[in-house]
XYZ file of C-alpha atoms in Angstrom:
296
model
C 0.000 0.000 0.000
C 1.279 3.476 -0.930
C 2.065 5.778 1.961
C 0.039 8.996 1.647
C 2.977 11.009 2.961
C 5.356 9.552 0.405
C 6.043 11.969 -2.481
C 5.913 10.651 -6.023
C 9.128 10.643 -8.122
C 7.673 13.419 -10.322
C 7.024 15.625 -7.299
C 10.537 14.950 -6.001
C 12.071 15.957 -9.320
C 9.892 19.086 -9.427
C 10.866 20.098 -5.889
C 14.555 19.432 -6.562
C 14.406 21.525 -9.732
C 12.630 24.296 -7.874
C 15.272 24.338 -5.145
C 18.078 24.292 -7.713
C 16.505 27.237 -9.535
C 16.084 29.119 -6.262
C 19.721 28.702 -5.208
C 21.009 29.547 -8.700
C 18.807 32.645 -8.761
C 19.944 33.753 -5.313
C 23.568 33.118 -6.252
C 23.170 35.197 -9.371
C 21.533 37.982 -7.374
C 24.379 37.955 -4.863
C 26.923 38.294 -7.683
C 24.801 40.788 -9.569
C 26.768 43.854 -10.584
C 25.988 47.346 -9.364
C 26.666 50.221 -11.748
C 27.613 53.764 -10.777
C 27.235 56.373 -13.531
C 29.462 59.458 -13.412
C 29.464 62.442 -15.762
C 32.838 64.207 -16.020
C 33.535 67.485 -17.851
C 37.011 69.016 -17.739
C 38.494 72.335 -18.878
C 35.490 74.456 -19.849
C 37.787 77.506 -20.005
C 35.003 79.989 -20.556
C 35.979 83.513 -21.604
C 35.096 86.312 -23.997
C 37.778 85.410 -26.573
C 36.628 83.639 -29.731
C 39.946 81.795 -29.894
C 42.898 81.517 -27.511
C 45.680 79.144 -28.525
C 43.931 75.771 -28.995
C 40.835 76.907 -27.057
C 37.445 78.338 -28.032
C 36.534 80.222 -24.812
C 33.411 81.996 -26.077
C 31.816 78.667 -27.094
C 32.173 77.091 -23.655
C 28.673 77.884 -22.410
C 27.082 76.508 -25.574
C 28.857 73.157 -25.309
C 28.498 72.939 -21.548
C 24.726 73.309 -21.985
C 24.817 70.438 -24.492
C 26.639 68.235 -22.000
C 24.178 69.076 -19.221
C 21.214 68.410 -21.528
C 22.708 65.049 -22.537
C 23.249 64.056 -18.936
C 19.716 65.002 -17.898
C 17.806 63.634 -20.874
C 19.843 60.583 -21.903
C 22.624 59.456 -19.571
C 21.136 60.407 -16.171
C 24.285 60.089 -14.039
C 24.366 59.355 -10.319
C 27.124 61.948 -9.884
C 28.517 64.831 -11.971
C 32.109 66.047 -11.585
C 33.824 69.160 -12.890
C 37.473 68.721 -13.790
C 38.743 72.262 -13.193
C 39.737 75.189 -15.436
C 36.174 76.409 -15.588
C 37.216 79.849 -16.861
C 40.116 80.968 -19.038
C 40.855 83.898 -16.697
C 43.909 85.381 -18.390
C 44.672 88.875 -17.052
C 41.083 89.937 -16.474
C 39.616 91.772 -13.513
C 38.595 89.906 -10.387
C 35.027 91.141 -10.927
C 34.892 89.715 -14.443
C 36.466 86.411 -13.354
C 33.841 85.987 -10.632
C 31.040 86.799 -13.069
C 32.271 84.262 -15.610
C 32.760 81.523 -13.037
C 29.253 82.112 -11.671
C 27.772 81.889 -15.170
C 29.270 78.515 -16.087
C 28.868 77.036 -12.608
C 25.161 77.847 -12.785
C 24.916 75.895 -16.047
C 26.721 72.821 -14.679
C 24.682 72.893 -11.483
C 21.710 72.202 -13.741
C 22.724 68.535 -13.909
C 20.135 66.515 -12.010
C 22.671 64.750 -9.814
C 24.974 65.528 -6.877
C 28.048 67.517 -7.930
C 31.734 67.422 -7.013
C 34.404 69.819 -8.273
C 38.155 69.764 -8.817
C 39.988 73.097 -8.913
C 42.039 74.018 -11.985
C 45.039 76.289 -12.367
C 43.154 78.716 -14.644
C 40.526 79.199 -11.946
C 43.204 80.757 -9.757
C 44.897 83.160 -12.172
C 42.662 86.074 -11.160
C 40.898 84.649 -8.103
C 42.078 83.467 -4.717
C 41.256 79.848 -3.938
C 38.643 80.685 -1.238
C 36.913 82.976 -3.762
C 36.734 80.234 -6.388
C 35.618 77.687 -3.799
C 32.852 79.994 -2.623
C 31.412 80.293 -6.127
C 31.702 76.532 -6.694
C 29.990 75.895 -3.367
C 32.924 73.980 -1.885
C 33.630 73.712 1.822
C 36.850 71.781 1.170
C 39.335 71.944 -1.698
C 39.500 68.112 -1.808
C 36.744 65.708 -0.893
C 35.538 62.112 -0.598
C 32.088 60.635 -1.197
C 30.763 57.057 -0.967
C 28.131 56.427 -3.614
C 26.884 53.323 -5.422
C 29.360 51.019 -3.706
C 32.338 53.164 -4.743
C 34.462 55.739 -2.924
C 34.884 58.788 -5.173
C 37.685 61.216 -4.318
C 38.428 64.652 -5.765
C 41.926 66.060 -5.282
C 43.295 69.602 -5.355
C 46.429 69.639 -7.509
C 46.998 73.380 -7.071
C 48.726 73.508 -3.700
C 52.103 74.587 -2.340
C 52.665 77.582 -4.601
C 51.846 75.883 -7.893
C 53.028 78.105 -10.742
C 50.036 77.274 -12.937
C 51.421 75.004 -15.653
C 52.242 72.006 -13.482
C 50.363 71.115 -10.343
C 51.404 70.311 -6.797
C 49.873 68.264 -3.982
C 50.722 69.105 -0.381
C 51.878 66.603 2.212
C 48.783 67.403 4.276
C 46.570 66.346 1.384
C 48.608 63.173 0.834
C 48.150 62.292 4.511
C 44.403 62.896 4.176
C 44.273 60.770 1.010
C 46.073 57.902 2.695
C 43.349 57.763 5.346
C 40.585 57.950 2.733
C 42.041 54.918 0.972
C 41.621 52.799 4.101
C 38.358 51.333 2.812
C 37.063 48.045 1.439
C 35.298 49.945 -1.348
C 36.840 50.334 -4.797
C 38.174 53.869 -5.257
C 37.941 56.222 -8.234
C 39.956 59.458 -8.083
C 39.452 62.728 -9.976
C 41.849 65.646 -10.308
C 42.712 68.485 -12.657
C 46.373 67.551 -13.194
C 47.271 63.913 -13.765
C 50.362 62.412 -12.128
C 51.314 60.614 -15.363
C 53.150 62.140 -18.303
C 50.966 62.862 -21.329
C 51.899 62.819 -25.030
C 52.720 66.074 -26.776
C 53.553 65.118 -30.345
C 56.594 62.831 -30.185
C 57.434 63.967 -26.646
C 55.789 63.626 -23.253
C 55.206 66.448 -20.810
C 54.900 66.643 -17.057
C 51.600 67.526 -15.385
C 52.383 67.282 -11.671
C 55.507 68.040 -9.649
C 56.840 64.992 -7.773
C 54.088 62.693 -9.082
C 55.751 59.633 -7.558
C 54.646 60.767 -4.081
C 50.979 60.801 -5.074
C 51.220 57.586 -7.092
C 52.882 55.798 -4.164
C 49.919 56.651 -1.924
C 47.397 55.633 -4.595
C 49.081 52.242 -5.037
C 49.472 51.440 -1.339
C 46.204 49.579 -0.612
C 45.521 48.170 -4.067
C 41.935 49.457 -4.135
C 42.317 52.429 -6.495
C 40.899 51.362 -9.840
C 41.320 54.538 -11.879
C 42.197 58.217 -11.802
C 40.531 60.690 -14.181
C 41.979 64.101 -15.028
C 41.866 66.893 -17.574
C 44.344 69.775 -18.024
C 45.937 68.512 -21.258
C 44.080 68.590 -24.580
C 44.620 64.922 -25.419
C 42.671 61.683 -25.447
C 44.872 59.367 -23.418
C 44.873 56.356 -21.127
C 47.697 54.380 -19.572
C 48.018 51.821 -16.774
C 50.706 52.049 -14.107
C 51.014 49.419 -11.364
C 47.381 48.318 -11.638
C 45.822 51.798 -11.802
C 44.329 53.169 -15.022
C 45.015 56.864 -15.624
C 42.610 58.524 -18.043
C 42.828 62.034 -19.508
C 39.523 63.439 -20.770
C 39.994 66.054 -23.481
C 39.042 69.695 -22.954
C 35.444 70.789 -23.486
C 36.701 73.917 -25.275
C 39.559 72.401 -27.288
C 39.147 73.428 -30.947
C 40.109 69.957 -32.226
C 37.865 68.097 -29.777
C 35.158 70.692 -29.225
C 32.377 69.692 -26.859
C 34.296 66.867 -25.130
C 32.710 65.365 -22.039
C 32.628 61.881 -20.586
C 30.268 59.310 -19.212
C 31.887 56.770 -16.907
C 30.182 53.506 -15.924
C 31.727 51.726 -12.941
C 30.372 48.223 -12.418
C 31.119 46.423 -9.178
C 30.268 42.810 -8.390
C 30.311 40.583 -5.327
C 33.375 38.747 -6.616
C 35.490 41.919 -6.145
C 35.746 42.676 -9.848
C 35.386 46.293 -10.941
C 34.736 46.966 -14.628
C 34.919 50.478 -16.067
C 33.566 51.711 -19.389
C 34.466 55.261 -20.412
C 32.945 57.047 -23.364
C 34.126 60.512 -24.375
C 31.720 62.400 -26.587
C 32.267 65.520 -28.675
C 34.141 66.328 -31.860
C 36.901 63.803 -31.096
C 35.136 60.843 -29.434
C 36.902 57.868 -27.929
C 36.219 55.080 -25.445
C 38.149 52.977 -22.943
C 37.366 49.701 -21.196
C 39.308 48.177 -18.322
C 38.772 46.114 -15.188
C 40.472 45.257 -11.935
C 39.980 42.489 -9.386
C 40.443 43.781 -5.864
C 42.083 41.666 -3.204
C 39.766 40.226 -0.561
C 40.418 41.398 2.991
């Protein structure tokens, strides 16, 4: 006689399949990637001049508005970051420099996402740093923010009497950065000057004084995935000791007019971080790279 409590082979197979599906689904959910979307626009260099060297200062507002419109209507980033050199500011009055910085900052603040700002050397030609920070709405000249499973850090590369062309980072900021990197989160860093050399025709040129000091701190914990910068009018990426350094071309560069970036940072439970970078504008490019972080 068949026991009423005994399950039929078909029911057993069904239940086993159901359990297998459940555990596979839960495993997939646990390893499911989380994506942080960042909009990055460097070197707006707004000014009244139609052309200045390789720049188109008077067109900055037009192309910045395009970037903001793209972010709001299409990309919809979780965070928007300015890369410094917001105004050209070459031998103009303090009053005019403030007015110009307020105008372009108002445009960028139209992005429907939290904002972070790096400070550029051009921003300080006619303004003191506290004046520029006040207009940008900054309490600190470098900052850290945890968002979407990632620690995002903005650095100030205009310290210790920087002469404008090449940047400097103070020891106090390096000490602060070292503490910020004591995290289990993957880290993405933004700055105006990059610590790596960038191509200039057949030669390479320096961007930051004593870059090895900054790079040593960035490499210490193994959790910095990438560093994004502007300053130079090039499309460029290189990897040094497991960190990808990316230069996003200038918004106002005549050869790459309207350049801005969208950066997707995908993190998964298996400690892999995958980054997709797309630079839009007259000279578009894209970069893809990934890094597996060490488990603690």
